[in-house]
Amino acid sequence: MTPRQVTVMMMVSMAGLGLVGGVLGLPLGVAAYHVVIPVTEHATQLTFPARKLDLSHPGVITLMMLAGVAIAALGAVLPARTAAWQTIARVLHTE
């Protein structure tokens, strides 16, 4: 494979992992949010404004998921470029 192909392959695989993490993590995070916020309100004896607590808007969820995919893909750029320009033996040795 060419260095460019290796870089693209690693970025796509990391973006896929970011997507899986978003699909699994966002519902769990929202569920945890709905548990933690009432506990926090009770412990601090405060009431947070309802408009600040609404996470049910599909646009917000989609944006968070896309941000996770982008962060995962961009985080793979430097290691992918480094691996692409090394010999196969060196990459396998450091793996």
JSON list of C-alpha atoms in Angstrom, two decimals:
[
{"chain": "A", "resi": 1, "resn": "MET", "atom": "CA", "xyz": [0.00, 0.00, 0.00]},
{"chain": "A", "resi": 2, "resn": "THR", "atom": "CA", "xyz": [1.10, 3.55, -0.61]},
{"chain": "A", "resi": 3, "resn": "PRO", "atom": "CA", "xyz": [1.59, 5.87, 2.36]},
{"chain": "A", "resi": 4, "resn": "ARG", "atom": "CA", "xyz": [-1.55, 7.75, 1.37]},
{"chain": "A", "resi": 5, "resn": "GLN", "atom": "CA", "xyz": [-3.59, 4.53, 1.30]},
{"chain": "A", "resi": 6, "resn": "VAL", "atom": "CA", "xyz": [-2.29, 3.55, 4.74]},
{"chain": "A", "resi": 7, "resn": "THR", "atom": "CA", "xyz": [-3.19, 6.98, 6.14]},
{"chain": "A", "resi": 8, "resn": "VAL", "atom": "CA", "xyz": [-6.70, 6.89, 4.66]},
{"chain": "A", "resi": 9, "resn": "MET", "atom": "CA", "xyz": [-7.24, 3.31, 5.85]},
{"chain": "A", "resi": 10, "resn": "MET", "atom": "CA", "xyz": [-6.29, 4.18, 9.43]},
{"chain": "A", "resi": 11, "resn": "MET", "atom": "CA", "xyz": [-8.39, 7.35, 9.45]},
{"chain": "A", "resi": 12, "resn": "VAL", "atom": "CA", "xyz": [-11.45, 5.50, 8.14]},
{"chain": "A", "resi": 13, "resn": "SER", "atom": "CA", "xyz": [-11.04, 2.71, 10.69]},
{"chain": "A", "resi": 14, "resn": "MET", "atom": "CA", "xyz": [-10.73, 5.23, 13.53]},
{"chain": "A", "resi": 15, "resn": "ALA", "atom": "CA", "xyz": [-13.76, 7.15, 12.23]},
{"chain": "A", "resi": 16, "resn": "GLY", "atom": "CA", "xyz": [-15.68, 3.85, 12.29]},
{"chain": "A", "resi": 17, "resn": "LEU", "atom": "CA", "xyz": [-14.64, 3.28, 15.89]},
{"chain": "A", "resi": 18, "resn": "GLY", "atom": "CA", "xyz": [-15.70, 6.83, 16.71]},
{"chain": "A", "resi": 19, "resn": "LEU", "atom": "CA", "xyz": [-19.09, 6.18, 15.15]},
{"chain": "A", "resi": 20, "resn": "VAL", "atom": "CA", "xyz": [-19.55, 2.96, 17.12]},
{"chain": "A", "resi": 21, "resn": "GLY", "atom": "CA", "xyz": [-18.49, 4.78, 20.28]},
{"chain": "A", "resi": 22, "resn": "GLY", "atom": "CA", "xyz": [-21.01, 7.52, 19.56]},
{"chain": "A", "resi": 23, "resn": "VAL", "atom": "CA", "xyz": [-23.83, 5.10, 18.86]},
{"chain": "A", "resi": 24, "resn": "LEU", "atom": "CA", "xyz": [-23.14, 3.23, 22.10]},
{"chain": "A", "resi": 25, "resn": "GLY", "atom": "CA", "xyz": [-21.91, 6.08, 24.26]},
{"chain": "A", "resi": 26, "resn": "LEU", "atom": "CA", "xyz": [-24.44, 8.80, 23.56]},
{"chain": "A", "resi": 27, "resn": "PRO", "atom": "CA", "xyz": [-27.50, 6.91, 24.82]},
{"chain": "A", "resi": 28, "resn": "LEU", "atom": "CA", "xyz": [-25.55, 5.78, 27.89]},
{"chain": "A", "resi": 29, "resn": "GLY", "atom": "CA", "xyz": [-24.31, 9.33, 28.46]},
{"chain": "A", "resi": 30, "resn": "VAL", "atom": "CA", "xyz": [-27.81, 10.78, 28.15]},
{"chain": "A", "resi": 31, "resn": "ALA", "atom": "CA", "xyz": [-29.14, 8.17, 30.57]},
{"chain": "A", "resi": 32, "resn": "ALA", "atom": "CA", "xyz": [-26.37, 8.97, 33.05]},
{"chain": "A", "resi": 33, "resn": "TYR", "atom": "CA", "xyz": [-27.10, 12.68, 32.60]},
{"chain": "A", "resi": 34, "resn": "HIS", "atom": "CA", "xyz": [-30.74, 12.13, 33.57]},
{"chain": "A", "resi": 35, "resn": "VAL", "atom": "CA", "xyz": [-29.59, 10.34, 36.73]},
{"chain": "A", "resi": 36, "resn": "VAL", "atom": "CA", "xyz": [-26.75, 12.68, 37.76]},
{"chain": "A", "resi": 37, "resn": "ILE", "atom": "CA", "xyz": [-28.51, 16.03, 37.25]},
{"chain": "A", "resi": 38, "resn": "PRO", "atom": "CA", "xyz": [-31.39, 15.36, 39.70]},
{"chain": "A", "resi": 39, "resn": "VAL", "atom": "CA", "xyz": [-28.90, 14.06, 42.27]},
{"chain": "A", "resi": 40, "resn": "THR", "atom": "CA", "xyz": [-26.78, 17.18, 41.78]},
{"chain": "A", "resi": 41, "resn": "GLU", "atom": "CA", "xyz": [-29.82, 19.45, 42.08]},
{"chain": "A", "resi": 42, "resn": "HIS", "atom": "CA", "xyz": [-30.85, 17.72, 45.28]},
{"chain": "A", "resi": 43, "resn": "ALA", "atom": "CA", "xyz": [-27.34, 17.79, 46.78]},
{"chain": "A", "resi": 44, "resn": "THR", "atom": "CA", "xyz": [-26.80, 21.47, 46.02]},
{"chain": "A", "resi": 45, "resn": "GLN", "atom": "CA", "xyz": [-30.41, 22.44, 46.73]},
{"chain": "A", "resi": 46, "resn": "LEU", "atom": "CA", "xyz": [-30.56, 24.25, 43.39]},
{"chain": "A", "resi": 47, "resn": "THR", "atom": "CA", "xyz": [-32.91, 24.00, 40.44]},
{"chain": "A", "resi": 48, "resn": "PHE", "atom": "CA", "xyz": [-31.35, 24.20, 37.01]},
{"chain": "A", "resi": 49, "resn": "PRO", "atom": "CA", "xyz": [-33.35, 25.94, 34.26]},
{"chain": "A", "resi": 50, "resn": "ALA", "atom": "CA", "xyz": [-35.22, 23.41, 32.12]},
{"chain": "A", "resi": 51, "resn": "ARG", "atom": "CA", "xyz": [-34.03, 24.96, 28.86]},
{"chain": "A", "resi": 52, "resn": "LYS", "atom": "CA", "xyz": [-30.42, 24.28, 29.89]},
{"chain": "A", "resi": 53, "resn": "LEU", "atom": "CA", "xyz": [-31.15, 20.64, 30.65]},
{"chain": "A", "resi": 54, "resn": "ASP", "atom": "CA", "xyz": [-32.91, 19.62, 27.43]},
{"chain": "A", "resi": 55, "resn": "LEU", "atom": "CA", "xyz": [-30.78, 17.16, 25.47]},
{"chain": "A", "resi": 56, "resn": "SER", "atom": "CA", "xyz": [-33.57, 15.60, 23.47]},
{"chain": "A", "resi": 57, "resn": "HIS", "atom": "CA", "xyz": [-33.13, 17.76, 20.37]},
{"chain": "A", "resi": 58, "resn": "PRO", "atom": "CA", "xyz": [-32.02, 15.43, 17.53]},
{"chain": "A", "resi": 59, "resn": "GLY", "atom": "CA", "xyz": [-29.73, 18.10, 16.10]},
{"chain": "A", "resi": 60, "resn": "VAL", "atom": "CA", "xyz": [-27.72, 18.27, 19.31]},
{"chain": "A", "resi": 61, "resn": "ILE", "atom": "CA", "xyz": [-27.34, 14.49, 19.49]},
{"chain": "A", "resi": 62, "resn": "THR", "atom": "CA", "xyz": [-26.34, 14.29, 15.82]},
{"chain": "A", "resi": 63, "resn": "LEU", "atom": "CA", "xyz": [-23.81, 17.09, 16.22]},
{"chain": "A", "resi": 64, "resn": "MET", "atom": "CA", "xyz": [-22.23, 15.38, 19.23]},
{"chain": "A", "resi": 65, "resn": "MET", "atom": "CA", "xyz": [-21.98, 12.10, 17.33]},
{"chain": "A", "resi": 66, "resn": "LEU", "atom": "CA", "xyz": [-20.40, 13.76, 14.30]},
{"chain": "A", "resi": 67, "resn": "ALA", "atom": "CA", "xyz": [-17.97, 15.61, 16.54]},
{"chain": "A", "resi": 68, "resn": "GLY", "atom": "CA", "xyz": [-16.87, 12.28, 18.05]},
{"chain": "A", "resi": 69, "resn": "VAL", "atom": "CA", "xyz": [-16.31, 10.79, 14.60]},
{"chain": "A", "resi": 70, "resn": "ALA", "atom": "CA", "xyz": [-14.32, 13.85, 13.49]},
{"chain": "A", "resi": 71, "resn": "ILE", "atom": "CA", "xyz": [-12.18, 13.83, 16.64]},
{"chain": "A", "resi": 72, "resn": "ALA", "atom": "CA", "xyz": [-11.42, 10.12, 16.21]},
{"chain": "A", "resi": 73, "resn": "ALA", "atom": "CA", "xyz": [-10.49, 10.55, 12.55]},
{"chain": "A", "resi": 74, "resn": "LEU", "atom": "CA", "xyz": [-8.35, 13.63, 13.14]},
{"chain": "A", "resi": 75, "resn": "GLY", "atom": "CA", "xyz": [-6.66, 11.95, 16.09]},
{"chain": "A", "resi": 76, "resn": "ALA", "atom": "CA", "xyz": [-5.52, 9.19, 13.75]},
{"chain": "A", "resi": 77, "resn": "VAL", "atom": "CA", "xyz": [-3.81, 11.49, 11.24]},
{"chain": "A", "resi": 78, "resn": "LEU", "atom": "CA", "xyz": [-0.44, 11.87, 12.94]},
{"chain": "A", "resi": 79, "resn": "PRO", "atom": "CA", "xyz": [0.01, 8.19, 13.94]},
{"chain": "A", "resi": 80, "resn": "ALA", "atom": "CA", "xyz": [-1.21, 7.11, 10.50]},
{"chain": "A", "resi": 81, "resn": "ARG", "atom": "CA", "xyz": [1.25, 9.35, 8.68]},
{"chain": "A", "resi": 82, "resn": "THR", "atom": "CA", "xyz": [4.06, 8.16, 10.94]},
{"chain": "A", "resi": 83, "resn": "ALA", "atom": "CA", "xyz": [3.20, 4.50, 10.34]},
{"chain": "A", "resi": 84, "resn": "ALA", "atom": "CA", "xyz": [2.79, 5.05, 6.60]},
{"chain": "A", "resi": 85, "resn": "TRP", "atom": "CA", "xyz": [6.39, 6.15, 6.16]},
{"chain": "A", "resi": 86, "resn": "GLN", "atom": "CA", "xyz": [7.98, 3.39, 8.26]},
{"chain": "A", "resi": 87, "resn": "THR", "atom": "CA", "xyz": [8.99, -0.07, 7.13]},
{"chain": "A", "resi": 88, "resn": "ILE", "atom": "CA", "xyz": [6.57, -2.91, 7.76]},
{"chain": "A", "resi": 89, "resn": "ALA", "atom": "CA", "xyz": [9.02, -4.64, 10.11]},
{"chain": "A", "resi": 90, "resn": "ARG", "atom": "CA", "xyz": [9.36, -1.51, 12.26]},
{"chain": "A", "resi": 91, "resn": "VAL", "atom": "CA", "xyz": [5.60, -0.97, 12.44]},
{"chain": "A", "resi": 92, "resn": "LEU", "atom": "CA", "xyz": [4.99, -4.58, 13.45]},
{"chain": "A", "resi": 93, "resn": "HIS", "atom": "CA", "xyz": [7.81, -4.41, 15.98]},
{"chain": "A", "resi": 94, "resn": "THR", "atom": "CA", "xyz": [6.37, -1.31, 17.69]},
{"chain": "A", "resi": 95, "resn": "GLU", "atom": "CA", "xyz": [2.82, -2.68, 17.54]}
]
